[in-house]
Short mmCIF file of C-alpha atoms in Angstrom, two decimals:
data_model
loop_
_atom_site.label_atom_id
_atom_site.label_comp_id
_atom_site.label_asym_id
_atom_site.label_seq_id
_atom_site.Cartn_x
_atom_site.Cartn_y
_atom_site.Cartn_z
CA UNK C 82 0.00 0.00 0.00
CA UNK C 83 1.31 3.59 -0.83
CA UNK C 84 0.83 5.95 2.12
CA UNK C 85 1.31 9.72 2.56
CA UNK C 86 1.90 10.39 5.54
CA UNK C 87 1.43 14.25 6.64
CA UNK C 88 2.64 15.11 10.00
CA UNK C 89 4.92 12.36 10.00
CA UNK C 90 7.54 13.66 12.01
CA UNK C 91 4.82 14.25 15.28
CA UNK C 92 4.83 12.02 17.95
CA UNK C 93 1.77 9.89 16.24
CA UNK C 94 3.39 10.63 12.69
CA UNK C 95 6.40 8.83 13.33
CA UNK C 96 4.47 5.92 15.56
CA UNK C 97 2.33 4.94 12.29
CA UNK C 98 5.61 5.59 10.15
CA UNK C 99 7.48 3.04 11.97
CA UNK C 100 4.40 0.81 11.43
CA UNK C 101 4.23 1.30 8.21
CA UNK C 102 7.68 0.74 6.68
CA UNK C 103 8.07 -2.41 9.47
CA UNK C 104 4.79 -4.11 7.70
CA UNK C 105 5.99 -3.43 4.00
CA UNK C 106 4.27 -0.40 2.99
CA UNK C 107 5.75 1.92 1.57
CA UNK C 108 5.74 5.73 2.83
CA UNK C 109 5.98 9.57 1.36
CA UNK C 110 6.86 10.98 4.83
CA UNK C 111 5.47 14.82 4.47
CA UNK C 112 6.93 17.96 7.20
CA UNK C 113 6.21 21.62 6.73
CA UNK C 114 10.07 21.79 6.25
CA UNK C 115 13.11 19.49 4.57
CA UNK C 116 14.74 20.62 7.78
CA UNK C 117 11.91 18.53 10.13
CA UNK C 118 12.59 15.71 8.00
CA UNK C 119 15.97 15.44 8.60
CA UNK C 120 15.97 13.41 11.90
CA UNK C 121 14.14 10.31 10.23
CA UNK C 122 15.75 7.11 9.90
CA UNK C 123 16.36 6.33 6.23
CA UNK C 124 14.52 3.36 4.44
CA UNK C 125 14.15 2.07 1.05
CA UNK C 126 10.69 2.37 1.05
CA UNK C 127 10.31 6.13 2.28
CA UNK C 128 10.30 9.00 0.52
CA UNK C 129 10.81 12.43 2.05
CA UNK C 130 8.77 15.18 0.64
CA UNK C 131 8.48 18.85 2.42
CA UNK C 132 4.60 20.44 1.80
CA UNK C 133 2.82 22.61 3.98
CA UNK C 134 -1.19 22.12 4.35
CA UNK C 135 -1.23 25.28 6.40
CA UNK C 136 -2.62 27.34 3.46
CA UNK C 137 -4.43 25.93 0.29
CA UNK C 138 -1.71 27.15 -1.94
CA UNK C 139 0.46 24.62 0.09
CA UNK C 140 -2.03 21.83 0.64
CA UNK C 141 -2.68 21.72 -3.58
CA UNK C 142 1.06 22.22 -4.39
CA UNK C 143 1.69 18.75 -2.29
CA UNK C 144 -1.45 17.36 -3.57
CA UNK C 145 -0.33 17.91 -7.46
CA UNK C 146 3.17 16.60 -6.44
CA UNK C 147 2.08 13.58 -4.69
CA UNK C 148 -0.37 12.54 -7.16
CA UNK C 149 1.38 13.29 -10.12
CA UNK C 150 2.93 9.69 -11.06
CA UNK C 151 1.57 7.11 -8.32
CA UNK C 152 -0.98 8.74 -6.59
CA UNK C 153 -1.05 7.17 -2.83
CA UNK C 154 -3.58 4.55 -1.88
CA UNK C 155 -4.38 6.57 1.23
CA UNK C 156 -3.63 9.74 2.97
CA UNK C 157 -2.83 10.10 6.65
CA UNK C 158 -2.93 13.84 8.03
CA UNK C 159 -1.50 13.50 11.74
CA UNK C 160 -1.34 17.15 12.92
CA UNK C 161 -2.35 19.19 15.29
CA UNK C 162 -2.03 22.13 17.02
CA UNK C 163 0.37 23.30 20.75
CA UNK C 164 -2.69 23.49 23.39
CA UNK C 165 -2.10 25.59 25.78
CA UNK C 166 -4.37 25.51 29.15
CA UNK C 167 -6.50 28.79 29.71
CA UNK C 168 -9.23 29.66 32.34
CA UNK C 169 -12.58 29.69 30.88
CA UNK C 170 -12.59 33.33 32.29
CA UNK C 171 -10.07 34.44 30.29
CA UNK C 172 -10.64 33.14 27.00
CA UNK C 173 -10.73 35.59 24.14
CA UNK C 174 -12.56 35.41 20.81
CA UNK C 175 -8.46 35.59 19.48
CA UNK C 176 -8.16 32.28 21.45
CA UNK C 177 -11.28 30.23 19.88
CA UNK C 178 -10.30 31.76 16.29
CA UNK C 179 -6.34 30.66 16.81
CA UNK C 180 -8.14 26.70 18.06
CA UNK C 181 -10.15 26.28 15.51
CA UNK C 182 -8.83 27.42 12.63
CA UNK C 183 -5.38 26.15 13.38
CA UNK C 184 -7.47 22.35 13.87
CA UNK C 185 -9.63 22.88 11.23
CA UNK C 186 -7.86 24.88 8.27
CA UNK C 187 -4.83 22.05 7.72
CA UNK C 188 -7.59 19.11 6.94
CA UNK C 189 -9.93 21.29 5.47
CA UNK C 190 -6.95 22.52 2.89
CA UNK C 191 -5.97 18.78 2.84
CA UNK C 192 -9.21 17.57 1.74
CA UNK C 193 -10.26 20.04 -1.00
CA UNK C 194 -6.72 19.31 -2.61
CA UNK C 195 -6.48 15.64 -2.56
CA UNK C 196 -10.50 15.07 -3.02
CA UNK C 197 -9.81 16.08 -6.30
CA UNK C 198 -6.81 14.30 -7.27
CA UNK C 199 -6.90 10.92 -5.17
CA UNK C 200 -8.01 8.35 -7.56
CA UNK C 201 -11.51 6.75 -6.50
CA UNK C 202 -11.62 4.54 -3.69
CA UNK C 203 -8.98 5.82 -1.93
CA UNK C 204 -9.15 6.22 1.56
CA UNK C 205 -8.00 9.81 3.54
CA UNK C 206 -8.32 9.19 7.36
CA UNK C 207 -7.84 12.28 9.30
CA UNK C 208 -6.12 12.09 13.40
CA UNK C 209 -8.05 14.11 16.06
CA UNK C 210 -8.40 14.20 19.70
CA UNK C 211 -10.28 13.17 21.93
CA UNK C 212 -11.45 16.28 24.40
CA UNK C 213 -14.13 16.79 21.69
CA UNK C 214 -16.28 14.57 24.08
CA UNK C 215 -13.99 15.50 27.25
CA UNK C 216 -14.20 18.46 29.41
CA UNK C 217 -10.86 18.90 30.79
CA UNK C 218 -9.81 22.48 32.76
CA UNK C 219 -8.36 24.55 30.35
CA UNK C 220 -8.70 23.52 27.54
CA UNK C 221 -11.98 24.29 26.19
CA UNK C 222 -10.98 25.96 23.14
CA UNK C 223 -8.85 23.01 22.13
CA UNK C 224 -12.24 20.89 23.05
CA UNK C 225 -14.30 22.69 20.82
CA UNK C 226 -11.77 22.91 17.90
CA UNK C 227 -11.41 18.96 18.16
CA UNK C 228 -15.65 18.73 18.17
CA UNK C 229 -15.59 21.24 14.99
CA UNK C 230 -13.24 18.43 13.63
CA UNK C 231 -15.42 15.39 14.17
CA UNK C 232 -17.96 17.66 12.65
CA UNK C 233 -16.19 18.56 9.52
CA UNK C 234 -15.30 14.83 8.71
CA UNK C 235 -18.72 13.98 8.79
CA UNK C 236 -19.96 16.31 6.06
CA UNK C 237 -16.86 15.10 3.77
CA UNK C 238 -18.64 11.83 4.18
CA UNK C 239 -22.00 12.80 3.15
CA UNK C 240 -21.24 15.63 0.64
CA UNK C 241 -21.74 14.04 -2.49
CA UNK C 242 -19.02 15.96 -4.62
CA UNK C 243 -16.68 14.47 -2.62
CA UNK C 244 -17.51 10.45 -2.63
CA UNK C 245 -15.00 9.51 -4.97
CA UNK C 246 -12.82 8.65 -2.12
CA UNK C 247 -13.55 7.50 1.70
CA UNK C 248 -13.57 9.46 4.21
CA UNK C 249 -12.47 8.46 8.14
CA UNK C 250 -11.42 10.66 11.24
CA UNK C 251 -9.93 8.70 14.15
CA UNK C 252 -10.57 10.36 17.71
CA UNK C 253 -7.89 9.30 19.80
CA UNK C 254 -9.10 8.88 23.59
CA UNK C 255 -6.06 8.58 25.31
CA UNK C 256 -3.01 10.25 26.44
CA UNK C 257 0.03 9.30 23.99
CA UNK C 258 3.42 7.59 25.09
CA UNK C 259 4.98 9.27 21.96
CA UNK C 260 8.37 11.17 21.21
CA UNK C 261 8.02 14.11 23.68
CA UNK C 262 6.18 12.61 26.52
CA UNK C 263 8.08 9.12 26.81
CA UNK C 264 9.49 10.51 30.41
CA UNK C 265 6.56 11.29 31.60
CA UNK C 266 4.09 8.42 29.94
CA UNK C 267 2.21 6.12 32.31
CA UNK C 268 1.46 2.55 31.54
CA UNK C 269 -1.66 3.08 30.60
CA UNK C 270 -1.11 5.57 27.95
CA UNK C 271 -1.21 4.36 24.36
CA UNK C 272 1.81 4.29 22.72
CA UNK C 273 2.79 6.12 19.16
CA UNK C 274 3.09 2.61 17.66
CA UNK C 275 0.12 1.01 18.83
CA UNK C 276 -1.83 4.36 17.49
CA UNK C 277 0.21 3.32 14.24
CA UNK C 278 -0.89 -0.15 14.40
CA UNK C 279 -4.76 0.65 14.59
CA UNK C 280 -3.85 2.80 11.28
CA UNK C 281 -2.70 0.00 9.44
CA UNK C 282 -5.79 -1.66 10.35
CA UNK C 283 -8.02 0.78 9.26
CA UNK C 284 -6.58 1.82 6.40
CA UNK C 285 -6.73 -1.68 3.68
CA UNK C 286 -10.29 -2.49 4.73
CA UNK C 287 -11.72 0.98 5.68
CA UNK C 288 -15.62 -0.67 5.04
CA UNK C 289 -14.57 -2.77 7.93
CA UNK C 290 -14.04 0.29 10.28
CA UNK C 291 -17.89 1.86 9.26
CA UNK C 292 -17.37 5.92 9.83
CA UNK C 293 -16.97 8.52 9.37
CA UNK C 294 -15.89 8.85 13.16
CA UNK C 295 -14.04 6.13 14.57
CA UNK C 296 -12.60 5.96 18.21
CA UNK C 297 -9.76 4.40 20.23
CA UNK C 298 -9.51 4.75 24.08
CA UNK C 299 -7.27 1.49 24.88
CA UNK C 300 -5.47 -0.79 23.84
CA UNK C 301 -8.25 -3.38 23.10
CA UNK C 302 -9.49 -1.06 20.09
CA UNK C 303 -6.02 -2.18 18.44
CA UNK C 304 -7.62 -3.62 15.30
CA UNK C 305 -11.33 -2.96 16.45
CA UNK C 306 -13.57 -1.05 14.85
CA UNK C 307 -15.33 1.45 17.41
CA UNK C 308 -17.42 4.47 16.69
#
């Protein structure tokens, strides 16, 4: 299976890159920057690419690139945004705007450019997080950026000009034992490469995983398909 993989140098990117190229699939790892690609191990079947979804300029330049000979079997768009903890109080309308858009804008640009170039059938699954269900102190604009998510993927589902290719967003429920929080990471955290290994589930028999939300909380979703 040919996977681009945007984001892959976060701390899910690089658990479901390591999954990948270990079970023979091979991988266009995509950063904003050559420069963040740099500290990946090289393997014969990755490519490195630099593209930046942040804008739709950036999002159609990678799209044209990556579909221009082989176009990938699926896309994978692991990014997300620094959330920083705020009183409820003291939340500005800046705040919510900088949440939201900074979730939502990267996908959105995503999807427009490689809805139209993906061949049909293919499969783009989208990573989000799972405080759009959870109220935790603090972060309520993340919360409600994350819920604006969930929301987004479903109308790529159902909008008709966009059903030539399949449509997934996968809500992770759990705190993640991945590159920057291995020191602090508690047993019962899911790690980058079982996050990965879900992925690789979902991602050859998407029917199998029905959507367009799918969940995983623990580590006995590995494989499962939970909405």
């Amino acid at each position: 299976m040919r996977i681009l993989l945007i984001g892959a140098t976060g701390d899910v990117g690089r658990g479901i890159l390591h999954e990948a190229l270990a079970t023979g699939h091979s991988v266009t790892a995509v950063a904003r920057t050559a420069a963040d690609l740099e500290g990946l191990e090289p393997h014969p079947a990755m490519r490195l690419q630099p593209g930046d979804i942040g804008t739709a300029e950036g999002a159609m330049a990678l799209a044209r690139t990556a579909c221009a000979d082989k176009p990938p079997d699926a896309v994978v768009v692991a990014v997300s945004v620094a959330s920083n903890r705020i009183k409820l109080t003291e939340i500005t309308g800046e705040d919510l705007s900088a949440a939201i858009l900074g979730t939502l804008q990267p996908h959105l640009h995503a999807a427009h450019a490689f809805g139209q170039l993906l061949p049909e059938g293919s499969v783009f699954l989208g990573l989000g997080g799972g405080t759009a269900d959870v109220v935790i102190p603090g972060l309520a604009p993340v919360s409600m950026a994350q819920a604006a998510l969930r929301v987004l993927y479903r109308h790529f589902a159902c909008e008709r000009s966009m059903a030539r290719v399949i449509w997934r967003e996968l809500l992770i429920r759990s705190m993640v034992n991945g590159g920057r929080k291995r020191e602090i990471a508690t047993d019962d955290w899911l790690t980058d490469r079982e996050i990965g290994r879900h992925v690789l589930a979902i991602l050859p028999e998407p029917a199998a995983f029905a959507g367009p939300i799918l969940t995983i909380a623990a580590r006995e979703d590995i494989g499962r398909a939970t909405g």
